[in-house]
mmCIF file of C-alpha atoms and ligand atoms in Angstrom:
data_model
loop_
_atom_site.group_PDB
_atom_site.id
_atom_site.type_symbol
_atom_site.label_atom_id
_atom_site.label_comp_id
_atom_site.label_asym_id
_atom_site.label_seq_id
_atom_site.Cartn_x
_atom_site.Cartn_y
_atom_site.Cartn_z
ATOM 1 C CA MET A 1 -34.680 21.764 43.141
ATOM 2 C CA ASN A 2 -36.607 21.240 39.471
ATOM 3 C CA SER A 3 -35.517 18.798 37.139
ATOM 4 C CA PRO A 4 -33.953 19.356 34.027
ATOM 5 C CA LEU A 5 -37.126 17.779 32.632
ATOM 6 C CA THR A 6 -39.667 20.080 34.761
ATOM 7 C CA ARG A 7 -37.001 22.957 33.541
ATOM 8 C CA LEU A 8 -37.238 21.734 30.100
ATOM 9 C CA ALA A 9 -41.577 21.810 30.039
ATOM 10 C CA ARG A 10 -41.581 24.968 31.253
ATOM 11 C CA LEU A 11 -39.894 26.496 28.265
ATOM 12 C CA PRO A 12 -41.883 28.101 25.573
ATOM 13 C CA LEU A 13 -43.165 25.079 23.329
ATOM 14 C CA ALA A 14 -41.338 27.186 20.123
ATOM 15 C CA PHE A 15 -38.118 26.911 21.611
ATOM 16 C CA THR A 16 -38.694 23.296 22.882
ATOM 17 C CA ALA A 17 -39.710 22.362 19.235
ATOM 18 C CA VAL A 18 -36.341 24.540 17.828
ATOM 19 C CA LEU A 19 -33.845 22.713 19.869
ATOM 20 C CA CYS A 20 -35.535 19.291 19.428
ATOM 21 C CA ALA A 21 -35.373 19.721 15.629
ATOM 22 C CA SER A 22 -31.865 21.047 15.181
ATOM 23 C CA LEU A 23 -30.990 17.905 18.067
ATOM 24 C CA LEU A 24 -32.668 15.062 15.348
ATOM 25 C CA ALA A 25 -31.583 17.610 12.470
ATOM 26 C CA SER A 26 -27.625 17.019 13.712
ATOM 27 C CA VAL A 27 -28.476 12.857 14.410
ATOM 28 C CA ALA A 28 -29.600 12.312 10.583
ATOM 29 C CA ARG A 29 -26.853 14.373 9.360
ATOM 30 C CA SER A 30 -24.239 12.389 10.963
ATOM 31 C CA ASP A 31 -26.129 9.526 9.947
ATOM 32 C CA GLU A 32 -25.446 11.388 6.167
ATOM 33 C CA LEU A 33 -21.941 10.690 7.178
ATOM 34 C CA PRO A 34 -20.251 8.474 5.086
ATOM 35 C CA ARG A 35 -18.928 5.597 7.040
ATOM 36 C CA VAL A 36 -15.346 5.442 6.821
ATOM 37 C CA ALA A 37 -13.115 2.119 8.337
ATOM 38 C CA ILE A 38 -9.788 3.168 9.300
ATOM 39 C CA PHE A 39 -7.235 0.260 10.103
ATOM 40 C CA ALA A 40 -3.774 1.114 11.719
ATOM 41 C CA THR A 41 -0.825 -0.349 11.243
ATOM 42 C CA GLY A 42 2.146 1.784 12.919
ATOM 43 C CA GLY A 43 4.676 3.758 11.605
ATOM 44 C CA THR A 44 6.492 7.076 11.704
ATOM 45 C CA ILE A 45 2.597 8.628 11.921
ATOM 46 C CA ALA A 46 2.186 6.749 15.331
ATOM 47 C CA GLY A 47 6.067 7.809 16.087
ATOM 48 C CA VAL A 48 7.145 9.348 19.616
ATOM 49 C CA GLN A 49 10.613 11.194 19.722
ATOM 50 C CA ALA A 50 12.273 11.362 23.445
ATOM 51 C CA THR A 51 11.137 15.122 23.150
ATOM 52 C CA PRO A 52 10.085 17.283 20.583
ATOM 53 C CA GLY A 53 12.038 17.383 17.602
ATOM 54 C CA ALA A 54 14.611 15.101 18.352
ATOM 55 C CA ALA A 55 16.318 13.512 15.590
ATOM 56 C CA ALA A 56 15.750 9.846 17.136
ATOM 57 C CA TYR A 57 12.342 8.230 17.155
ATOM 58 C CA LYS A 58 10.385 5.405 17.650
ATOM 59 C CA PRO A 59 7.777 4.440 15.292
ATOM 60 C CA GLY A 60 4.234 2.284 15.823
ATOM 61 C CA VAL A 61 4.185 3.391 19.574
ATOM 62 C CA LEU A 62 0.843 5.946 19.678
ATOM 63 C CA THR A 63 -2.730 4.018 18.742
ATOM 64 C CA LEU A 64 -5.269 5.121 16.620
ATOM 65 C CA ASP A 65 -7.310 6.157 18.998
ATOM 66 C CA HIS A 66 -4.955 8.176 20.009
ATOM 67 C CA LEU A 67 -4.322 10.215 16.431
ATOM 68 C CA LEU A 68 -7.659 10.727 16.149
ATOM 69 C CA SER A 69 -8.114 12.171 19.525
ATOM 70 C CA LYS A 70 -5.645 14.896 18.045
ATOM 71 C CA LEU A 71 -7.730 15.808 14.839
ATOM 72 C CA PRO A 72 -10.830 17.369 16.051
ATOM 73 C CA GLY A 73 -13.675 17.860 14.022
ATOM 74 C CA LEU A 74 -13.055 14.406 11.831
ATOM 75 C CA GLU A 75 -16.324 13.668 13.540
ATOM 76 C CA LYS A 76 -18.540 16.422 10.750
ATOM 77 C CA VAL A 77 -16.399 14.605 8.134
ATOM 78 C CA ALA A 78 -17.438 11.038 8.407
ATOM 79 C CA ARG A 79 -18.546 8.482 10.923
ATOM 80 C CA LEU A 80 -15.001 6.572 11.870
ATOM 81 C CA ASP A 81 -14.743 2.743 12.783
ATOM 82 C CA GLY A 82 -11.073 2.587 14.065
ATOM 83 C CA GLU A 83 -9.532 -0.574 14.616
ATOM 84 C CA GLN A 84 -5.651 -1.005 15.504
ATOM 85 C CA ILE A 85 -4.113 -4.238 13.345
ATOM 86 C CA ALA A 86 -0.982 -3.738 13.910
ATOM 87 C CA ASN A 87 1.811 -0.933 15.393
ATOM 88 C CA ILE A 88 4.937 -1.732 13.916
ATOM 89 C CA ALA A 89 7.668 -0.297 11.757
ATOM 90 C CA SER A 90 6.880 -1.271 8.076
ATOM 91 C CA GLN A 91 9.932 -2.312 7.168
ATOM 92 C CA ASP A 92 8.542 -5.320 9.229
ATOM 93 C CA ILE A 93 5.933 -6.469 7.591
ATOM 94 C CA THR A 94 4.898 -9.482 6.966
ATOM 95 C CA ALA A 95 2.752 -11.731 4.425
ATOM 96 C CA GLU A 96 0.971 -12.465 6.844
ATOM 97 C CA LEU A 97 0.078 -9.101 8.019
ATOM 98 C CA TRP A 98 -0.478 -8.150 4.333
ATOM 99 C CA LEU A 99 -2.928 -11.148 3.811
ATOM 100 C CA HIS A 100 -4.795 -9.760 7.587
ATOM 101 C CA LEU A 101 -5.043 -6.509 6.562
ATOM 102 C CA ALA A 102 -6.449 -7.170 3.000
ATOM 103 C CA ARG A 103 -8.920 -9.660 4.199
ATOM 104 C CA ARG A 104 -10.187 -6.945 6.974
ATOM 105 C CA ALA A 105 -10.360 -4.589 4.233
ATOM 106 C CA ALA A 106 -11.930 -6.301 1.805
ATOM 107 C CA GLU A 107 -14.692 -7.591 4.669
ATOM 108 C CA ARG A 108 -15.342 -4.026 5.637
ATOM 109 C CA LEU A 109 -15.479 -2.718 1.790
ATOM 110 C CA ALA A 110 -18.372 -5.383 1.154
ATOM 111 C CA ASP A 111 -20.627 -3.669 3.757
ATOM 112 C CA PRO A 112 -22.945 -1.199 1.989
ATOM 113 C CA ASP A 113 -22.763 1.128 4.677
ATOM 114 C CA VAL A 114 -18.804 1.772 4.224
ATOM 115 C CA ALA A 115 -18.045 4.420 1.777
ATOM 116 C CA GLY A 116 -14.191 3.695 1.782
ATOM 117 C CA VAL A 117 -10.798 2.328 3.981
ATOM 118 C CA VAL A 118 -7.895 4.517 5.111
ATOM 119 C CA ILE A 119 -4.595 2.292 5.933
ATOM 120 C CA THR A 120 -2.187 4.257 8.390
ATOM 121 C CA HIS A 121 1.192 2.456 7.795
ATOM 122 C CA GLY A 122 5.098 3.002 8.192
ATOM 123 C CA THR A 123 6.505 4.234 5.021
ATOM 124 C CA ASP A 124 9.144 2.654 4.360
ATOM 125 C CA THR A 125 7.216 -0.323 2.516
ATOM 126 C CA MET A 126 3.733 1.324 2.501
ATOM 127 C CA GLU A 127 4.045 1.211 -1.556
ATOM 128 C CA GLU A 128 4.531 -2.866 -1.415
ATOM 129 C CA THR A 129 1.149 -3.121 0.836
ATOM 130 C CA ALA A 130 -0.452 -0.458 -1.659
ATOM 131 C CA TRP A 131 0.371 -2.585 -4.555
ATOM 132 C CA PHE A 132 -0.466 -5.752 -2.902
ATOM 133 C CA LEU A 133 -3.925 -4.610 -1.663
ATOM 134 C CA ARG A 134 -3.783 -3.703 -5.801
ATOM 135 C CA LEU A 135 -3.509 -7.317 -6.860
ATOM 136 C CA VAL A 136 -6.058 -8.637 -4.358
ATOM 137 C CA LEU A 137 -8.919 -6.651 -3.740
ATOM 138 C CA ARG A 138 -11.548 -6.309 -6.221
ATOM 139 C CA SER A 139 -13.565 -3.314 -4.607
ATOM 140 C CA GLU A 140 -14.518 -0.118 -6.717
ATOM 141 C CA LYS A 141 -14.485 1.562 -3.254
ATOM 142 C CA PRO A 142 -11.350 4.156 -2.221
ATOM 143 C CA VAL A 143 -9.116 2.459 -0.249
ATOM 144 C CA VAL A 144 -6.281 5.287 0.930
ATOM 145 C CA LEU A 145 -3.125 4.540 2.567
ATOM 146 C CA THR A 146 -0.958 7.099 4.649
ATOM 147 C CA GLY A 147 1.494 7.916 7.059
ATOM 148 C CA ALA A 148 4.248 10.534 8.114
ATOM 149 C CA MET A 149 7.871 10.995 7.289
ATOM 150 C CA LEU A 150 7.500 13.258 11.002
ATOM 151 C CA PRO A 151 7.096 11.224 14.163
ATOM 152 C CA ALA A 152 3.146 12.688 15.884
ATOM 153 C CA THR A 153 5.124 14.087 18.664
ATOM 154 C CA ASP A 154 7.229 16.581 16.483
ATOM 155 C CA PRO A 155 6.016 20.204 16.124
ATOM 156 C CA ALA A 156 5.962 19.833 12.196
ATOM 157 C CA ALA A 157 4.299 16.555 12.118
ATOM 158 C CA ASP A 158 3.016 15.715 8.610
ATOM 159 C CA GLY A 159 0.708 12.936 10.305
ATOM 160 C CA PRO A 160 -2.390 14.963 10.754
ATOM 161 C CA VAL A 161 -2.939 16.520 8.006
ATOM 162 C CA ASN A 162 -2.319 13.553 5.690
ATOM 163 C CA LEU A 163 -4.744 11.459 8.388
ATOM 164 C CA ARG A 164 -7.473 14.216 7.283
ATOM 165 C CA SER A 165 -7.067 14.311 3.689
ATOM 166 C CA ALA A 166 -7.015 10.207 3.778
ATOM 167 C CA VAL A 167 -10.154 10.258 5.658
ATOM 168 C CA ALA A 168 -11.666 13.309 3.281
ATOM 169 C CA THR A 169 -10.232 11.410 0.111
ATOM 170 C CA ALA A 170 -11.705 7.880 1.460
ATOM 171 C CA ALA A 171 -15.227 9.264 2.219
ATOM 172 C CA SER A 172 -15.010 10.920 -1.443
ATOM 173 C CA PRO A 173 -17.545 9.460 -4.067
ATOM 174 C CA ALA A 174 -14.707 10.653 -6.881
ATOM 175 C CA ALA A 175 -12.294 8.350 -5.617
ATOM 176 C CA ARG A 176 -14.004 5.371 -6.487
ATOM 177 C CA GLY A 177 -11.908 2.813 -9.357
ATOM 178 C CA TYR A 178 -8.409 4.124 -8.453
ATOM 179 C CA GLY A 179 -7.195 0.985 -6.907
ATOM 180 C CA PRO A 180 -5.730 1.646 -3.612
ATOM 181 C CA LEU A 181 -4.300 5.441 -2.869
ATOM 182 C CA LEU A 182 -1.233 6.007 -1.680
ATOM 183 C CA LEU A 183 -1.424 9.908 0.128
ATOM 184 C CA LEU A 184 1.279 12.058 1.754
ATOM 185 C CA ASN A 185 2.216 15.489 1.047
ATOM 186 C CA GLY A 186 -0.919 16.525 -0.097
ATOM 187 C CA GLU A 187 -0.384 14.459 -3.843
ATOM 188 C CA LEU A 188 -2.193 10.812 -4.179
ATOM 189 C CA HIS A 189 -0.784 8.638 -6.047
ATOM 190 C CA SER A 190 -1.991 4.858 -7.685
ATOM 191 C CA ALA A 191 -0.326 1.442 -6.547
ATOM 192 C CA ARG A 192 1.462 0.797 -9.919
ATOM 193 C CA ASP A 193 4.386 3.483 -10.030
ATOM 194 C CA VAL A 194 4.886 5.199 -6.672
ATOM 195 C CA ARG A 195 7.597 4.488 -4.727
ATOM 196 C CA LYS A 196 9.712 5.888 -1.910
ATOM 197 C CA THR A 197 12.548 7.933 -3.473
ATOM 198 C CA ALA A 198 14.145 9.960 -0.719
ATOM 199 C CA THR A 199 15.233 9.088 3.299
ATOM 200 C CA GLU A 200 13.910 11.761 4.893
ATOM 201 C CA ALA A 201 12.236 14.569 2.805
ATOM 202 C CA ILE A 202 7.994 15.497 2.612
ATOM 203 C CA ASP A 203 7.918 14.952 -0.476
ATOM 204 C CA THR A 204 9.525 11.072 -0.565
ATOM 205 C CA PHE A 205 6.632 9.429 -2.373
ATOM 206 C CA GLN A 206 7.043 10.013 -6.422
ATOM 207 C CA SER A 207 5.556 7.842 -9.205
ATOM 208 C CA PRO A 208 8.681 8.499 -11.543
ATOM 209 C CA ASN A 209 6.485 7.334 -14.944
ATOM 210 C CA ASP A 210 3.038 7.865 -14.396
ATOM 211 C CA GLY A 211 2.940 10.910 -12.131
ATOM 212 C CA PRO A 212 0.551 11.495 -9.264
ATOM 213 C CA VAL A 213 -3.190 10.531 -10.157
ATOM 214 C CA GLY A 214 -4.278 13.908 -8.022
ATOM 215 C CA SER A 215 -4.215 15.893 -4.670
ATOM 216 C CA ALA A 216 -5.451 15.743 -1.601
ATOM 217 C CA THR A 217 -6.456 18.096 0.967
ATOM 218 C CA PRO A 218 -8.588 17.788 4.715
ATOM 219 C CA ALA A 219 -11.441 19.230 2.217
ATOM 220 C CA GLY A 220 -10.972 16.543 -0.157
ATOM 221 C CA PRO A 221 -9.204 15.308 -3.482
ATOM 222 C CA VAL A 222 -9.077 16.780 -7.033
ATOM 223 C CA PHE A 223 -8.112 14.054 -9.245
ATOM 224 C CA THR A 224 -6.220 14.785 -12.581
ATOM 225 C CA VAL A 225 -6.288 11.556 -14.105
ATOM 226 C CA SER A 226 -9.840 9.395 -14.665
ATOM 227 C CA ALA A 227 -9.958 6.759 -12.922
ATOM 228 C CA ASN A 228 -10.809 4.396 -16.248
ATOM 229 C CA SER A 229 -7.373 5.481 -17.560
ATOM 230 C CA LEU A 230 -5.315 3.414 -15.156
ATOM 231 C CA ARG A 231 -4.105 -0.147 -15.859
ATOM 232 C CA PRO A 232 -6.450 -2.490 -14.016
ATOM 233 C CA ALA A 233 -4.921 -5.250 -12.033
ATOM 234 C CA PRO A 234 -2.693 -7.831 -14.014
ATOM 235 C CA GLY A 235 -4.411 -11.123 -14.473
ATOM 236 C CA ASP A 236 -7.779 -10.056 -13.005
ATOM 237 C CA GLY A 237 -6.106 -9.961 -9.747
ATOM 238 C CA PHE A 238 -5.643 -12.764 -8.057
ATOM 239 C CA ASP A 239 -8.247 -14.540 -5.183
ATOM 240 C CA LEU A 240 -7.545 -13.268 -1.653
ATOM 241 C CA ALA A 241 -9.596 -16.739 -0.304
ATOM 242 C CA ALA A 242 -7.045 -18.762 -1.665
ATOM 243 C CA LEU A 243 -3.841 -17.740 -0.332
ATOM 244 C CA ASP A 244 -2.029 -18.624 2.301
ATOM 245 C CA ALA A 245 0.606 -16.846 3.659
ATOM 246 C CA ALA A 246 2.609 -20.187 4.585
ATOM 247 C CA LYS A 247 2.402 -21.579 1.267
ATOM 248 C CA LEU A 248 3.300 -18.773 -0.818
ATOM 249 C CA PRO A 249 6.127 -18.994 -2.916
ATOM 250 C CA ARG A 250 9.736 -17.670 -1.956
ATOM 251 C CA VAL A 251 11.130 -15.095 -4.075
ATOM 252 C CA ALA A 252 14.534 -13.097 -3.597
ATOM 253 C CA ILE A 253 15.837 -9.826 -5.171
ATOM 254 C CA VAL A 254 19.502 -10.028 -5.936
ATOM 255 C CA SER A 255 21.241 -6.776 -6.864
ATOM 256 C CA ALA A 256 23.505 -6.333 -9.416
ATOM 257 C CA HIS A 257 26.320 -3.341 -9.177
ATOM 258 C CA GLY A 258 29.615 -2.767 -10.122
ATOM 259 C CA ASP A 259 32.506 -5.647 -9.844
ATOM 260 C CA VAL A 260 29.214 -8.069 -9.067
ATOM 261 C CA ASP A 261 30.001 -12.329 -9.116
ATOM 262 C CA GLY A 262 27.413 -15.163 -8.486
ATOM 263 C CA THR A 263 28.270 -15.407 -5.335
ATOM 264 C CA VAL A 264 24.629 -14.170 -3.722
ATOM 265 C CA VAL A 265 22.539 -16.467 -6.318
ATOM 266 C CA ASP A 266 24.880 -19.471 -5.504
ATOM 267 C CA ALA A 267 24.235 -19.215 -2.145
ATOM 268 C CA LEU A 268 20.562 -19.193 -2.988
ATOM 269 C CA LEU A 269 20.949 -22.522 -4.593
ATOM 270 C CA ALA A 270 23.280 -24.156 -1.945
ATOM 271 C CA LEU A 271 19.959 -23.817 0.622
ATOM 272 C CA PRO A 272 18.292 -26.780 1.613
ATOM 273 C CA ALA A 273 15.477 -26.931 -1.001
ATOM 274 C CA GLU A 274 12.617 -26.077 1.629
ATOM 275 C CA ARG A 275 14.356 -22.679 1.783
ATOM 276 C CA ARG A 276 15.253 -22.255 -1.676
ATOM 277 C CA PRO A 277 13.529 -19.318 -3.742
ATOM 278 C CA ALA A 278 11.112 -20.558 -6.532
ATOM 279 C CA GLY A 279 11.720 -16.809 -8.230
ATOM 280 C CA ILE A 280 14.864 -14.952 -8.259
ATOM 281 C CA VAL A 281 14.138 -10.934 -8.797
ATOM 282 C CA LEU A 282 17.675 -9.527 -10.768
ATOM 283 C CA SER A 283 17.540 -5.275 -9.558
ATOM 284 C CA GLY A 284 19.364 -4.550 -12.456
ATOM 285 C CA VAL A 285 21.811 -1.998 -13.437
ATOM 286 C CA GLY A 286 20.647 0.234 -16.442
ATOM 287 C CA ASN A 287 17.327 -1.466 -18.291
ATOM 288 C CA GLY A 288 17.839 -4.752 -16.306
ATOM 289 C CA ASN A 289 21.657 -5.733 -16.537
ATOM 290 C CA ALA A 290 23.993 -7.423 -14.758
ATOM 291 C CA SER A 291 28.169 -8.860 -15.221
ATOM 292 C CA ALA A 292 28.152 -11.872 -16.887
ATOM 293 C CA PRO A 293 29.815 -13.785 -14.290
ATOM 294 C CA LEU A 294 26.154 -12.967 -12.436
ATOM 295 C CA LEU A 295 24.711 -13.297 -15.344
ATOM 296 C CA ALA A 296 25.749 -17.004 -15.378
ATOM 297 C CA ALA A 297 25.170 -17.823 -12.041
ATOM 298 C CA LEU A 298 21.118 -16.802 -12.521
ATOM 299 C CA GLU A 299 21.530 -18.912 -15.688
ATOM 300 C CA ARG A 300 22.295 -21.780 -13.235
ATOM 301 C CA ALA A 301 19.236 -21.001 -11.273
ATOM 302 C CA SER A 302 17.134 -20.826 -14.361
ATOM 303 C CA ARG A 303 18.317 -24.521 -14.937
ATOM 304 C CA GLU A 304 17.443 -25.295 -12.077
ATOM 305 C CA GLY A 305 13.709 -24.553 -12.064
ATOM 306 C CA ILE A 306 14.312 -21.308 -10.829
ATOM 307 C CA ILE A 307 11.777 -18.166 -12.644
ATOM 308 C CA VAL A 308 14.075 -15.687 -12.967
ATOM 309 C CA VAL A 309 12.774 -12.010 -13.289
ATOM 310 C CA ARG A 310 14.709 -8.609 -14.494
ATOM 311 C CA SER A 311 14.578 -5.533 -12.951
ATOM 312 C CA ALA A 312 16.185 -2.551 -12.427
ATOM 313 C CA ARG A 313 17.411 -0.406 -9.448
ATOM 314 C CA ALA A 314 17.078 2.654 -11.578
ATOM 315 C CA GLY A 315 14.101 3.777 -10.162
ATOM 316 C CA ARG A 316 11.988 5.144 -13.408
ATOM 317 C CA GLY A 317 11.542 3.573 -16.839
ATOM 318 C CA LEU A 318 10.799 0.570 -18.305
ATOM 319 C CA VAL A 319 12.953 -3.193 -18.219
ATOM 320 C CA ASN A 320 11.975 -4.681 -21.231
ATOM 321 C CA ARG A 321 12.735 -7.756 -22.548
ATOM 322 C CA ASN A 322 15.770 -8.646 -25.297
ATOM 323 C CA MET A 323 17.518 -5.639 -24.763
ATOM 324 C CA GLU A 324 21.111 -6.318 -23.388
ATOM 325 C CA VAL A 325 20.059 -9.343 -21.796
ATOM 326 C CA ASP A 326 18.282 -12.369 -24.316
ATOM 327 C CA ASP A 327 15.580 -12.935 -22.258
ATOM 328 C CA ASP A 328 14.051 -15.702 -25.291
ATOM 329 C CA LYS A 329 17.436 -17.711 -25.083
ATOM 330 C CA LEU A 330 17.639 -17.942 -21.212
ATOM 331 C CA GLY A 331 14.001 -17.783 -20.230
ATOM 332 C CA TRP A 332 13.564 -14.993 -18.370
ATOM 333 C CA ILE A 333 10.962 -12.303 -17.818
ATOM 334 C CA ALA A 334 11.014 -8.832 -18.244
ATOM 335 C CA ALA A 335 9.628 -6.504 -15.295
ATOM 336 C CA ARG A 336 8.414 -3.844 -17.551
ATOM 337 C CA ALA A 337 7.323 -1.179 -15.700
ATOM 338 C CA LEU A 338 7.220 -2.612 -11.702
ATOM 339 C CA SER A 339 10.189 -1.851 -9.164
ATOM 340 C CA PRO A 340 12.176 -4.747 -8.061
ATOM 341 C CA GLN A 341 10.064 -5.123 -5.025
ATOM 342 C CA LYS A 342 6.300 -5.001 -6.585
ATOM 343 C CA ALA A 343 7.833 -7.702 -9.403
ATOM 344 C CA ARG A 344 8.608 -9.722 -6.709
ATOM 345 C CA ILE A 345 5.114 -9.355 -5.244
ATOM 346 C CA LEU A 346 3.473 -9.724 -8.644
ATOM 347 C CA LEU A 347 6.246 -12.728 -8.929
ATOM 348 C CA VAL A 348 5.161 -13.841 -5.511
ATOM 349 C CA LEU A 349 1.399 -14.093 -6.414
ATOM 350 C CA GLY A 350 1.651 -15.242 -10.015
ATOM 351 C CA LEU A 351 3.488 -18.302 -8.984
ATOM 352 C CA THR A 352 0.563 -19.487 -6.661
ATOM 353 C CA ARG A 353 -0.974 -19.809 -9.946
ATOM 354 C CA THR A 354 1.255 -20.416 -12.938
ATOM 355 C CA ARG A 355 4.866 -21.385 -13.969
ATOM 356 C CA ASP A 356 4.229 -21.048 -16.955
ATOM 357 C CA LEU A 357 7.056 -18.229 -18.815
ATOM 358 C CA ALA A 358 4.965 -16.746 -21.545
ATOM 359 C CA GLU A 359 1.707 -16.680 -18.846
ATOM 360 C CA LEU A 360 3.804 -14.779 -16.249
ATOM 361 C CA GLN A 361 5.313 -12.251 -18.748
ATOM 362 C CA ARG A 362 1.457 -11.522 -19.492
ATOM 363 C CA LEU A 363 0.819 -10.775 -16.225
ATOM 364 C CA PHE A 364 4.324 -8.341 -15.968
ATOM 365 C CA ASP A 365 2.820 -6.876 -19.320
ATOM 366 C CA GLU A 366 -0.498 -6.317 -18.025
ATOM 367 C CA ALA A 367 0.652 -5.253 -14.984
HETATM 368 N N1 DAS B 401 10.458 3.320 9.283
HETATM 369 C C1 DAS B 401 9.579 3.827 9.168
HETATM 370 C C2 DAS B 401 8.076 2.894 9.126
HETATM 371 O O1 DAS B 401 7.628 2.608 9.722
HETATM 372 C C3 DAS B 401 8.916 4.798 9.612
HETATM 373 C C4 DAS B 401 7.884 5.586 8.830
HETATM 374 O O2 DAS B 401 8.278 6.583 7.803
HETATM 375 O O3 DAS B 401 7.007 5.458 9.128
HETATM 376 O O4 DAS B 401 8.060 2.743 7.716
#
């Protein structure tokens, strides 16, 4: 029986030359493809239902390898390096995981061979992770967070197209300079303004103040906003190497609502010193307001050294200083464009740098 090599040797020389040239060309082409690092953390994109289409599902089950195995042709878009950082529902995200993810992403972004990073993530806290990464990563390269509103086993699963589009965006030089981007439903959002606005709708992610910065499909991104028009990270960002999850200041969010009093704040003040927050973010009604009893409780917290930031539950618009609340008199900070959940993250990191009220307000003004 002739060996394959013997059979190859007998082919006409011209045919062999063409075969080798096309093999070399395909190897060269794959070497020319951009390299994209993908970090998987879990979420609905990796979720499974007991039966396809069932309402109930479990997020954070399937592995990144499994998700990628369902995306034939992706190897023609980029050379992929996958890493399973975690497999959780993102409501369980922690500061430890944020720092680990940020450090791994920073390492891969520093590799000249890496064009960009994709992070698959649950949608519940994706906006917070994007904002945290905005504050601690310094690369111009694309970092694209994506996920899904329907589990991988659902007949209408949106994860596959989101992941294809995220890889194409991370591989695209056009996506440089935007900071971390959040991609779902064909839209690209910058980290500062984007928020999950609906419990189950596919178009849940919106940027109520700024709007999306572009759109994305498996063919790549199209930007409608230039990267240099985006606000830089406040305070020029924070030094990732200096951050220790165990030493990050505690910051709580307290909600205002009708008939609210100061019970929650007073409960925080009654905690033993090591568990008391260093800061409290008010998720206020209107433009960052609260009832007189809650304001009085927050004033007690200030007098005990807790930094108070006023944000708002409204979801759109700014919280500016000295509107209905006299921030100057109370020594409080206005969150400006940041939602309560993002204001909390900025205050946590800001308190690793300063307790000066003017410096802290400047961070929120720059955000
Ligand atoms: N619980 C959600 C989460 O993991 C599921 C999802 O939408 O990704 O954030």
